[in-house]
């Protein structure tokens, strides 16, 4: 158990719909990261928040958005869903930024299936 | 765009054999991390290397970061069935280390 909690674990939804994935980081961790893992693209960095503020952005689509709340939990909002958005979405957390000795912990992921 | 090429994609070996997984790029990375992922779980960090030429050992696993910080290798000695899993390398962005670029992964199966 990494200490990072993600909900829901599985989600099936139709194209065009909107879903919200939720993440609670490890106690004490200020940084939250979102990653997408699919068979064809592998594991891809989407976005990072640090203590409520966006810190880094990766290959995140405009239809996707995220935020980190004052209690440090984070949500990833996916809208106008397409079949290609079906993937495993991971949340990860770390104390601060990624640095030697600063481990990043991944949650178990949220499986999203768009039908 | 930074890319990490990982090889081989699949590896099926007998218990007790040695193996090496490679991670190569034309880009320089601030750090290189290796993860292991099992089905239904998130990746778990094995090691982080940051200095060119650095070698780290974790029991039967040896990790090396290339001198130019563009490539890395993971060597497992006397593989065991418990080593079975997906191994991922990830490079820290040179400009912004928080952004990890992942390789496609190596699926390792160790047969007893």
Short mmCIF file of C-alpha atoms in Angstrom, two decimals:
data_model
loop_
_atom_site.label_atom_id
_atom_site.label_comp_id
_atom_site.label_asym_id
_atom_site.label_seq_id
_atom_site.Cartn_x
_atom_site.Cartn_y
_atom_site.Cartn_z
CA UNK A 1 0.00 0.00 0.00
CA UNK A 2 1.65 3.22 -1.20
CA UNK A 3 -0.59 5.47 0.88
CA UNK A 4 -1.96 7.19 -2.23
CA UNK A 5 -5.69 6.62 -2.55
CA UNK A 6 -7.53 6.85 -5.83
CA UNK A 7 -11.25 6.62 -6.50
CA UNK A 8 -13.01 5.18 -8.32
CA UNK A 9 -10.98 2.07 -9.13
CA UNK A 10 -13.05 1.28 -12.20
CA UNK A 11 -15.29 3.47 -14.30
CA UNK A 12 -17.25 2.76 -17.46
CA UNK A 13 -18.83 5.68 -19.26
CA UNK A 14 -20.12 6.65 -22.67
CA UNK A 15 -18.46 8.87 -25.26
CA UNK A 16 -19.17 12.55 -24.77
CA UNK A 17 -19.56 12.22 -21.03
CA UNK A 18 -17.54 13.81 -18.24
CA UNK A 19 -15.91 12.07 -15.29
CA UNK A 20 -13.93 13.11 -12.24
CA UNK A 21 -11.11 11.04 -10.78
CA UNK A 22 -10.11 11.70 -7.23
CA UNK A 23 -6.79 11.33 -5.46
CA UNK A 24 -5.68 11.62 -1.86
CA UNK A 25 -1.90 11.88 -1.56
CA UNK A 26 0.21 10.31 1.16
CA UNK A 27 0.04 12.13 4.45
CA UNK A 28 2.54 14.98 4.36
CA UNK A 29 3.08 14.94 0.60
CA UNK A 30 2.56 18.32 -1.05
CA UNK A 31 3.09 17.33 -4.67
CA UNK A 32 0.49 15.46 -6.68
CA UNK A 33 1.06 14.10 -10.17
CA UNK A 34 -1.33 12.65 -12.71
CA UNK A 35 -0.26 10.08 -15.29
CA UNK A 36 -2.09 8.22 -18.03
CA UNK A 37 -1.12 4.66 -18.94
CA UNK A 38 -2.38 3.07 -22.13
CA UNK A 39 -1.17 0.15 -24.22
CA UNK A 40 -0.15 2.27 -27.18
CA UNK A 41 1.24 5.35 -25.39
CA UNK A 42 2.70 3.81 -22.26
CA UNK A 43 2.88 5.89 -19.09
CA UNK A 44 2.58 9.59 -19.84
CA UNK A 45 2.89 12.56 -17.51
CA UNK A 46 -0.18 14.78 -17.53
CA UNK A 47 0.18 17.43 -14.86
CA UNK A 48 1.67 18.21 -11.46
CA UNK A 49 0.41 20.32 -8.59
CA UNK A 50 2.41 21.48 -5.62
CA UNK A 51 0.60 22.80 -2.55
CA UNK A 52 -2.41 23.85 -4.57
CA UNK A 53 -0.63 25.39 -7.52
CA UNK A 54 0.03 23.97 -10.95
CA UNK A 55 3.76 23.26 -11.21
CA UNK A 56 4.33 21.35 -14.43
CA UNK A 57 2.29 20.37 -17.44
CA UNK A 58 2.79 17.45 -19.78
CA UNK A 59 0.72 15.87 -22.51
CA UNK A 60 -2.62 16.86 -21.06
CA UNK A 61 -5.47 17.45 -23.48
CA UNK A 62 -7.49 20.65 -23.32
CA UNK A 63 -10.55 18.50 -22.52
CA UNK A 64 -8.81 17.47 -19.33
CA UNK A 65 -8.28 19.63 -16.29
CA UNK A 66 -7.08 19.13 -12.76
CA UNK A 67 -6.84 20.93 -9.50
CA UNK A 68 -5.46 20.47 -6.02
CA UNK A 69 -7.55 21.58 -3.09
CA UNK A 70 -6.46 23.16 0.21
CA UNK A 71 -6.59 19.76 1.93
CA UNK A 72 -4.13 18.63 -0.81
CA UNK A 73 -6.40 16.10 -2.44
CA UNK A 74 -6.60 16.40 -6.20
CA UNK A 75 -9.15 15.81 -8.90
CA UNK A 76 -8.67 15.10 -12.59
CA UNK A 77 -11.64 16.08 -14.73
CA UNK A 78 -12.03 14.44 -18.12
CA UNK A 79 -14.72 15.83 -20.41
CA UNK A 80 -16.13 15.15 -23.89
CA UNK A 81 -14.74 11.67 -23.51
CA UNK A 82 -13.58 9.74 -26.55
CA UNK A 83 -12.89 6.05 -27.01
CA UNK A 84 -9.18 6.81 -27.05
CA UNK A 85 -9.35 8.20 -23.52
CA UNK A 86 -9.80 4.69 -22.19
CA UNK A 87 -6.76 4.10 -20.03
CA UNK A 88 -5.44 3.63 -16.54
CA UNK A 89 -5.04 6.97 -14.79
CA UNK A 90 -2.52 7.12 -11.99
CA UNK A 91 -2.10 9.66 -9.28
CA UNK A 92 1.24 9.91 -7.55
CA UNK A 93 2.57 12.02 -4.74
CA UNK A 94 5.85 13.11 -3.24
CA UNK A 95 6.97 15.32 -0.39
CA UNK A 96 8.05 18.12 -2.67
CA UNK A 97 9.72 17.94 -6.05
CA UNK A 98 11.44 14.95 -7.53
CA UNK A 99 14.96 14.95 -6.27
CA UNK A 100 17.46 12.27 -5.28
CA UNK A 101 16.06 10.43 -2.33
CA UNK A 102 12.66 12.00 -2.79
CA UNK A 103 10.47 9.07 -3.69
CA UNK A 104 7.35 9.43 -5.77
CA UNK A 105 4.55 7.07 -4.73
CA UNK A 106 1.90 5.87 -7.15
CA UNK A 107 -1.66 4.95 -6.34
CA UNK A 108 -3.30 1.83 -7.71
CA UNK A 109 -4.91 3.75 -10.54
CA UNK A 110 -8.39 4.37 -11.88
CA UNK A 111 -9.40 2.23 -14.83
CA UNK A 112 -11.47 4.29 -17.25
CA UNK A 113 -13.33 2.57 -20.06
CA UNK A 114 -15.15 4.75 -22.58
CA UNK A 115 -17.75 2.90 -24.63
CA UNK B 1 10.34 15.81 -27.28
CA UNK B 2 12.35 13.57 -25.00
CA UNK B 3 11.97 9.86 -25.63
CA UNK B 4 13.25 6.84 -23.77
CA UNK B 5 13.62 3.61 -25.69
CA UNK B 6 13.53 0.54 -23.54
CA UNK B 7 14.65 -2.90 -24.62
CA UNK B 8 13.83 -5.67 -24.76
CA UNK B 9 10.05 -5.35 -24.70
CA UNK B 10 9.58 -8.90 -23.45
CA UNK B 11 11.90 -11.27 -21.65
CA UNK B 12 11.11 -14.82 -20.58
CA UNK B 13 13.90 -16.60 -18.76
CA UNK B 14 14.50 -19.50 -16.40
CA UNK B 15 15.06 -19.04 -12.70
CA UNK B 16 18.73 -18.48 -11.97
CA UNK B 17 19.57 -16.75 -15.24
CA UNK B 18 20.95 -13.24 -15.49
CA UNK B 19 19.40 -10.47 -17.57
CA UNK B 20 19.91 -6.87 -18.54
CA UNK B 21 17.32 -4.28 -19.50
CA UNK B 22 18.39 -1.18 -21.40
CA UNK B 23 17.03 2.31 -21.50
CA UNK B 24 18.37 4.66 -24.17
CA UNK B 25 17.75 8.19 -25.33
CA UNK B 26 19.31 10.93 -27.39
CA UNK B 27 18.32 13.39 -24.67
CA UNK B 28 20.07 14.21 -21.41
CA UNK B 29 18.12 13.58 -18.24
CA UNK B 30 18.57 15.15 -14.82
CA UNK B 31 17.93 11.77 -13.22
CA UNK B 32 16.92 8.28 -14.15
CA UNK B 33 14.53 6.17 -12.16
CA UNK B 34 13.61 2.52 -12.41
CA UNK B 35 10.20 1.24 -11.41
CA UNK B 36 8.57 -2.15 -11.16
CA UNK B 37 4.86 -2.52 -11.78
CA UNK B 38 2.70 -5.55 -11.08
CA UNK B 39 -0.78 -6.14 -12.54
CA UNK B 40 -3.46 -4.04 -10.89
CA UNK B 41 -0.94 -1.90 -9.06
CA UNK B 42 0.91 1.33 -9.61
CA UNK B 43 4.63 1.50 -10.38
CA UNK B 44 6.91 1.16 -7.38
CA UNK B 45 10.21 3.03 -7.36
CA UNK B 46 13.28 0.79 -7.23
CA UNK B 47 16.08 3.30 -7.53
CA UNK B 48 17.04 6.82 -8.61
CA UNK B 49 20.39 7.59 -10.21
CA UNK B 50 21.47 11.17 -10.80
CA UNK B 51 25.18 11.28 -11.55
CA UNK B 52 26.66 10.24 -14.88
CA UNK B 53 28.44 6.91 -14.46
CA UNK B 54 26.67 6.19 -11.18
CA UNK B 55 26.15 2.56 -10.23
CA UNK B 56 23.71 1.46 -7.55
CA UNK B 57 23.07 -2.01 -6.22
CA UNK B 58 19.90 -3.26 -4.63
CA UNK B 59 20.44 -6.88 -3.61
CA UNK B 60 20.53 -8.79 -6.92
CA UNK B 61 19.71 -5.69 -8.99
CA UNK B 62 22.41 -3.40 -10.36
CA UNK B 63 21.53 -0.07 -11.92
CA UNK B 64 23.83 2.08 -13.99
CA UNK B 65 23.47 5.60 -15.36
CA UNK B 66 25.45 6.37 -18.49
CA UNK B 67 28.31 8.84 -18.33
CA UNK B 68 26.42 11.31 -20.51
CA UNK B 69 23.17 10.80 -18.56
CA UNK B 70 21.38 9.63 -21.70
CA UNK B 71 21.08 5.94 -20.98
CA UNK B 72 20.74 3.44 -18.18
CA UNK B 73 20.70 -0.27 -17.58
CA UNK B 74 19.20 -2.65 -15.06
CA UNK B 75 20.97 -5.94 -14.50
CA UNK B 76 19.38 -8.74 -12.48
CA UNK B 77 21.56 -11.56 -11.25
CA UNK B 78 20.13 -15.03 -10.63
CA UNK B 79 16.56 -14.03 -11.45
CA UNK B 80 13.77 -15.47 -9.33
CA UNK B 81 10.05 -15.93 -10.09
CA UNK B 82 9.34 -13.08 -7.69
CA UNK B 83 11.16 -10.74 -10.08
CA UNK B 84 8.38 -11.20 -12.63
CA UNK B 85 6.74 -7.92 -13.56
CA UNK B 86 6.86 -4.84 -15.74
CA UNK B 87 10.05 -2.82 -15.40
CA UNK B 88 9.92 0.83 -16.36
CA UNK B 89 12.66 3.38 -16.69
CA UNK B 90 11.82 7.05 -16.31
CA UNK B 91 13.95 10.09 -17.01
CA UNK B 92 13.67 13.38 -15.21
CA UNK B 93 13.27 16.28 -17.60
CA UNK B 94 16.56 18.17 -17.98
CA UNK B 95 14.90 21.51 -17.63
CA UNK B 96 12.22 20.57 -15.18
CA UNK B 97 12.96 17.44 -13.21
CA UNK B 98 9.41 16.97 -12.04
CA UNK B 99 8.28 15.81 -15.45
CA UNK B 100 9.13 12.13 -15.83
CA UNK B 101 9.43 10.60 -19.29
CA UNK B 102 8.76 6.88 -19.13
CA UNK B 103 10.05 4.14 -21.37
CA UNK B 104 7.54 1.67 -22.80
CA UNK B 105 8.56 -0.97 -20.29
CA UNK B 106 10.01 -4.46 -20.25
CA UNK B 107 7.76 -7.35 -19.33
CA UNK B 108 9.87 -9.89 -17.46
CA UNK B 109 8.73 -13.41 -16.78
CA UNK B 110 10.91 -15.69 -14.71
CA UNK B 111 9.95 -19.33 -14.90
CA UNK B 112 10.70 -21.76 -12.09
#
